[in-house]
């Protein structure tokens, strides 16, 4: 049994309209050949592939006139219950003379999230010019064409593969940026979130249950729809392993050097580089000062004198609008040989999860800073600020081979669970 998906207000948004639509579908009769208009035969063959880069998976994208405006990059699908115009598009079309009908039915995406549309609007749409206006069209994404009857002949509307591919590349980039913004904003907490971010947080909270465990009243969030037996087992597991979690930077434990330690292995003939201090404005200096203070309080850095290598800090804008302090280790990385420790392929890890009933994701918080840096290499990862010179005592971000060191540690820690019920990978965002 395969249940189809139907969504959107095709014949109106009221309950009466939906019921009327259902009655029409129940009483629907298949038209006989004599009742159909005598249109020409529409077909697609190899001759329609001239000028098309095939094989391909490109969408069918055309240009049309909507409300006397030329609208580029219109996606043609093979049938849907709703046609959507984005708010930004409506902002460029003078729609004051058209009436908006209120809509109370949300649109549901395949991921299950709901979006409430602004309303329904009827706009004149024109594809082509007389006598070749497009009606009763048949689309073929493979042939990148839209065919339609014109009297006793067949008209053709051509898609633009180049535009389709540019649209796809752009939307992938934009969606990636939007997702990073949502994740960063949610991690910062609900206070001060924009309306959209708060809605994302509220949807997450609605599906989660807050559980308090231990004498210190530590809180966890678990899914509400868990099976009661699985929920009980999960809470028991969390209760027995409370010491393995940290709720602040100060609670983070550091690995023993016998378990994991990062070494630079600088090439013997490399000459140390001391970068000249870069100057920042007052605002950026305050950001750097606060970040240095947090690293000092956490014990991740210490003040240093007479460093052999010296690098500058760099402020990188985050997608949330704030700044992230990084260290320019490019000169130091050039002097370090590559660690050829094998890193897993993410596609193989995804395939290995197939067939399992549950998938649990664990994101290690500041995992790099839990790995100590060899004492003889600490002064080499020094950086200069207006507050002084400091060096890392733990493995910092941005160092060459840091991902290999972390993957090596994870493989050792989870050696008994690897492949059986645990998969480990280093996030590319590091």
XYZ file of C-alpha atoms in Angstrom:
430
model
C 0.000 0.000 0.000
C 1.552 3.305 -1.092
C -0.183 6.423 0.182
C 0.234 9.478 -2.031
C 0.856 12.952 -0.686
C -1.689 15.699 -1.397
C -1.252 19.172 0.014
C -2.384 22.685 -0.680
C -5.665 24.426 -1.300
C -6.384 23.519 -4.914
C -10.082 24.461 -5.004
C -10.209 26.970 -2.170
C -9.179 26.982 1.450
C -12.467 26.466 3.294
C -13.762 23.166 4.612
C -16.724 23.397 2.257
C -14.374 23.766 -0.733
C -12.392 20.705 0.330
C -15.571 18.616 0.686
C -16.812 19.764 -2.715
C -13.472 18.827 -4.235
C -13.734 15.365 -2.647
C -17.237 14.827 -4.033
C -16.074 15.769 -7.526
C -13.247 13.279 -7.280
C -15.629 10.515 -6.157
C -17.979 11.175 -9.082
C -15.210 11.676 -11.605
C -15.784 9.916 -14.923
C -13.086 9.157 -17.456
C -13.656 11.158 -20.653
C -14.112 9.182 -23.841
C -12.132 9.890 -26.961
C -15.086 11.534 -28.686
C -15.383 14.096 -25.876
C -11.737 15.204 -26.045
C -10.493 18.124 -28.146
C -8.850 17.059 -31.389
C -5.353 18.287 -30.584
C -2.245 17.203 -32.488
C -0.170 14.303 -31.181
C 2.565 15.472 -28.810
C 5.631 13.242 -28.616
C 9.273 13.445 -27.583
C 12.071 11.705 -29.444
C 15.813 11.772 -29.959
C 15.487 14.738 -32.326
C 14.383 16.805 -29.319
C 17.782 16.286 -27.656
C 19.631 18.544 -30.103
C 21.456 21.224 -28.118
C 20.875 19.398 -24.810
C 23.796 18.209 -22.676
C 22.696 14.650 -21.916
C 22.517 12.613 -19.785
C 21.514 15.130 -17.118
C 19.296 15.679 -14.080
C 18.600 19.357 -14.728
C 15.289 20.917 -13.837
C 13.109 22.528 -16.493
C 13.474 26.301 -16.069
C 11.748 28.842 -18.332
C 10.866 32.536 -18.454
C 7.264 33.758 -18.421
C 5.203 36.926 -18.086
C 3.250 37.224 -14.828
C 1.064 40.279 -14.279
C 2.892 42.040 -17.142
C 6.286 41.399 -15.531
C 8.941 39.238 -17.138
C 9.802 36.639 -14.485
C 12.957 34.641 -15.096
C 13.944 31.280 -13.610
C 10.496 29.668 -13.318
C 10.657 26.005 -12.343
C 8.306 23.718 -14.301
C 7.333 20.574 -12.426
C 5.179 17.679 -13.577
C 2.162 18.540 -11.479
C 1.546 19.838 -7.970
C -1.407 20.879 -5.875
C -0.125 24.398 -5.278
C 1.834 26.996 -7.220
C 4.092 29.103 -5.020
C 5.379 32.663 -5.404
C 7.949 33.803 -2.862
C 7.394 37.029 -0.963
C 10.496 38.569 -2.539
C 8.996 37.972 -5.978
C 5.674 39.531 -4.997
C 7.611 42.534 -3.711
C 8.826 43.224 -7.245
C 5.383 42.764 -8.823
C 2.854 45.563 -8.280
C 0.024 43.383 -6.938
C -2.096 46.087 -5.306
C -4.775 45.741 -7.973
C -5.133 42.019 -7.331
C -7.105 40.672 -4.398
C -5.485 38.480 -1.747
C -7.710 35.711 -0.411
C -6.963 34.640 3.182
C -5.585 31.132 3.697
C -5.816 29.108 6.901
C -4.250 25.873 5.610
C -0.462 25.563 6.083
C 1.844 24.038 3.482
C 3.761 20.978 4.666
C 7.185 20.072 3.347
C 8.550 16.558 3.082
C 10.542 17.137 6.277
C 7.265 17.658 8.148
C 7.662 21.383 8.860
C 4.731 23.708 8.228
C 4.780 27.109 6.527
C 1.781 29.426 6.656
C 1.321 31.199 3.282
C 0.401 34.873 3.122
C -2.700 34.046 1.104
C -4.002 33.136 -2.315
C -3.764 35.400 -5.323
C -4.796 34.992 -8.974
C -2.393 36.493 -11.493
C -2.520 36.378 -15.297
C 0.211 34.116 -16.643
C 1.486 34.201 -20.205
C 3.936 31.780 -21.778
C 4.798 32.886 -25.305
C 2.868 35.219 -27.614
C -0.048 34.764 -29.978
C -0.559 32.520 -31.799
C 1.877 30.387 -29.784
C 0.560 30.833 -26.271
C 1.082 27.838 -24.015
C -2.009 25.885 -22.891
C -2.538 22.186 -22.160
C 1.232 21.788 -22.139
C 3.200 18.554 -21.714
C 6.645 18.847 -20.085
C 9.725 16.667 -20.461
C 12.583 17.550 -18.129
C 14.858 15.091 -19.921
C 14.297 16.796 -23.285
C 14.232 20.246 -21.608
C 11.089 21.170 -23.499
C 7.467 22.050 -22.925
C 5.159 21.113 -25.838
C 1.634 22.421 -26.376
C -1.000 22.366 -29.122
C -1.273 25.398 -31.431
C -4.234 24.711 -33.673
C -3.254 21.579 -35.579
C 0.467 22.032 -34.927
C 2.720 21.609 -31.891
C 4.462 24.551 -30.244
C 7.683 24.135 -28.269
C 8.961 26.078 -25.237
C 12.663 25.522 -24.575
C 14.227 25.234 -21.131
C 17.603 26.726 -20.218
C 20.016 24.153 -18.791
C 22.664 26.699 -17.858
C 20.214 28.768 -15.842
C 18.837 25.610 -14.179
C 22.292 24.558 -13.043
C 23.109 28.035 -11.762
C 19.832 28.023 -9.825
C 20.690 24.667 -8.271
C 24.193 25.770 -7.275
C 22.876 28.988 -5.777
C 20.109 27.377 -3.756
C 22.544 24.796 -2.350
C 24.825 27.608 -1.168
C 21.947 29.667 0.240
C 20.389 26.705 2.029
C 23.783 25.826 3.504
C 24.213 29.371 4.823
C 20.680 29.420 6.227
C 21.160 26.083 7.972
C 24.417 27.258 9.565
C 22.717 30.445 10.751
C 19.859 28.457 12.335
C 22.233 26.052 14.078
C 24.462 28.848 15.400
C 21.498 30.898 16.590
C 19.892 27.923 18.315
C 23.163 27.019 20.074
C 23.318 30.556 21.495
C 20.033 30.065 23.311
C 16.566 31.450 22.790
C 17.155 34.941 24.187
C 17.722 37.518 21.498
C 16.770 35.170 18.650
C 14.973 36.587 15.606
C 11.382 35.446 15.105
C 12.253 32.702 12.581
C 14.998 31.329 14.833
C 12.673 31.336 17.839
C 10.093 29.383 15.837
C 12.737 26.763 14.961
C 13.711 26.536 18.631
C 10.064 26.241 19.712
C 9.417 23.417 17.239
C 12.430 21.578 18.637
C 11.290 22.142 22.230
C 7.801 20.861 21.467
C 9.258 17.487 20.439
C 11.617 17.202 23.417
C 11.184 16.331 27.063
C 13.428 17.832 29.757
C 14.738 15.218 32.194
C 16.569 16.157 35.433
C 19.101 13.652 36.761
C 21.661 13.381 39.539
C 22.070 15.289 42.833
C 23.195 18.405 40.913
C 19.967 18.427 38.890
C 21.632 18.084 35.504
C 19.179 18.453 32.621
C 18.891 16.428 29.424
C 16.504 16.745 26.519
C 15.162 13.549 24.994
C 12.558 12.869 22.326
C 8.921 12.733 23.394
C 7.948 9.985 20.958
C 10.337 7.341 22.310
C 9.007 3.920 23.147
C 8.461 3.739 26.966
C 10.936 0.870 27.320
C 13.575 2.652 25.235
C 12.982 5.851 27.226
C 13.555 4.023 30.511
C 16.735 2.392 29.206
C 18.044 5.728 27.933
C 17.452 7.504 31.234
C 19.145 4.653 33.114
C 22.148 4.895 30.784
C 22.402 8.676 31.236
C 22.098 8.337 35.016
C 24.930 5.797 35.137
C 27.231 7.932 32.964
C 26.672 11.449 34.316
C 30.402 11.893 34.875
C 31.001 11.620 31.134
C 29.156 14.880 30.381
C 30.267 18.489 30.824
C 27.960 21.471 31.246
C 30.660 24.161 31.118
C 34.161 24.668 29.731
C 35.604 24.368 33.237
C 34.174 20.851 33.565
C 35.973 19.600 30.457
C 38.572 16.965 31.192
C 41.831 16.662 29.307
C 43.141 13.450 27.816
C 46.226 11.840 29.274
C 49.262 12.167 26.964
C 49.501 8.366 27.110
C 46.125 8.187 25.348
C 46.460 11.042 22.852
C 48.888 13.885 22.287
C 49.390 16.156 19.309
C 52.897 16.737 17.968
C 53.971 19.085 15.205
C 57.034 17.198 13.884
C 58.411 20.348 12.252
C 60.879 19.670 9.447
C 64.480 20.138 10.709
C 65.498 22.580 7.975
C 62.516 24.914 8.538
C 63.226 28.466 9.633
C 60.932 29.873 12.378
C 58.621 32.656 11.261
C 57.532 35.501 13.519
C 54.714 37.417 11.924
C 54.519 41.159 12.378
C 51.618 42.164 14.597
C 48.467 43.167 12.772
C 46.464 46.081 14.102
C 42.724 45.916 14.631
C 40.141 48.521 15.532
C 38.803 49.056 19.082
C 35.766 46.844 18.484
C 37.809 43.888 17.223
C 40.367 44.377 20.001
C 37.568 43.959 22.545
C 36.461 40.744 20.851
C 40.015 39.379 20.910
C 40.472 40.393 24.564
C 37.264 38.591 25.613
C 38.197 35.457 23.659
C 41.701 35.388 25.154
C 40.198 35.769 28.629
C 37.889 32.801 28.098
C 40.750 30.630 26.831
C 42.887 31.601 29.849
C 40.098 30.825 32.314
C 39.568 27.439 30.657
C 43.309 26.659 30.826
C 43.634 26.213 27.080
C 46.384 28.833 26.683
C 49.140 30.376 28.783
C 51.295 33.456 28.512
C 54.652 32.890 26.822
C 57.974 34.723 26.485
C 60.556 34.339 23.728
C 58.444 32.157 21.395
C 60.221 30.529 18.457
C 57.239 30.865 16.119
C 54.695 33.676 16.353
C 51.404 33.988 14.472
C 48.707 36.638 14.266
C 45.102 36.225 15.270
C 42.423 36.608 12.602
C 38.778 37.538 13.168
C 36.424 35.659 10.864
C 32.764 36.759 10.610
C 30.338 34.017 11.648
C 27.037 33.452 9.900
C 25.283 34.685 13.072
C 26.887 38.124 12.691
C 29.449 37.686 15.468
C 33.207 37.201 15.225
C 35.261 34.043 15.620
C 38.906 34.350 16.659
C 41.292 32.146 14.708
C 45.087 31.975 14.506
C 46.950 32.297 11.211
C 49.018 29.088 11.321
C 49.766 29.078 7.585
C 53.525 29.598 7.990
C 53.713 26.943 10.690
C 51.624 24.468 8.695
C 53.988 24.758 5.715
C 56.822 23.468 7.931
C 54.885 20.398 9.121
C 54.795 17.138 7.155
C 51.380 15.660 6.361
C 50.028 12.950 8.655
C 48.656 10.314 6.282
C 46.371 8.696 8.850
C 43.295 7.469 6.915
C 40.099 9.436 7.426
C 36.725 7.727 6.874
C 34.518 8.468 3.878
C 31.258 10.056 4.904
C 29.228 8.263 2.200
C 30.330 4.882 3.560
C 29.408 5.947 7.098
C 25.944 6.964 5.938
C 25.451 3.660 4.125
C 26.482 1.754 7.259
C 23.529 3.244 9.187
C 20.987 1.696 6.802
C 18.755 -0.947 8.350
C 19.120 0.225 11.949
C 16.034 1.173 13.935
C 17.585 4.119 15.806
C 20.238 6.671 14.878
C 21.770 8.752 17.684
C 24.096 11.651 16.923
C 26.696 12.819 19.461
C 28.503 16.106 18.839
C 31.654 16.387 20.953
C 31.908 19.834 22.526
C 35.362 21.431 22.075
C 36.859 18.014 21.363
C 40.118 19.431 20.010
C 40.793 21.293 23.260
C 40.626 18.043 25.231
C 43.763 16.747 23.488
C 47.045 18.001 25.054
C 49.795 19.496 22.922
C 53.335 18.183 23.380
C 55.237 20.440 25.815
C 58.152 20.955 23.408
C 55.742 22.192 20.725
C 53.661 24.583 22.817
C 55.784 27.693 22.246
C 55.570 27.090 18.480
C 51.804 27.654 18.441
C 52.148 31.130 19.945
C 50.066 34.076 18.827
C 50.349 37.812 19.390
C 47.615 40.175 20.596
C 47.393 43.626 22.162
C 47.249 41.872 25.548
C 50.539 40.029 25.023
C 51.879 36.765 23.602
C 50.164 33.482 24.378
C 50.564 29.867 23.342
C 48.230 26.894 23.345
C 48.723 23.999 25.747
C 46.038 21.975 23.963
C 45.530 21.163 20.310
C 44.087 24.295 18.650
C 41.915 24.624 15.574
C 43.609 25.408 12.284
C 46.682 23.257 12.751
C 47.711 20.886 10.021
C 47.068 17.212 10.930
C 44.772 18.103 13.839
C 41.935 16.198 12.155
C 44.125 13.108 11.809
C 45.083 13.291 15.506
C 41.461 13.551 16.556
C 40.359 10.720 14.274
C 43.163 8.540 15.651
C 41.925 9.212 19.193
C 38.324 8.407 18.300
C 39.352 5.160 16.625
C 41.200 4.165 19.779
C 38.416 5.143 22.178
C 35.669 3.390 20.183
C 37.740 0.488 18.887
C 35.355 -2.118 20.370
C 32.215 -0.381 19.076
C 33.453 0.691 15.624
C 31.387 -0.797 12.769
C 29.303 -2.776 15.296
C 27.181 0.090 16.674
C 29.282 3.284 16.426
C 30.655 5.299 13.508
C 33.034 8.234 14.002
C 33.948 11.056 11.655
C 35.537 14.495 11.926
C 33.090 17.239 10.972
C 34.347 19.184 7.962
C 33.287 22.453 9.641
C 36.225 22.117 12.005
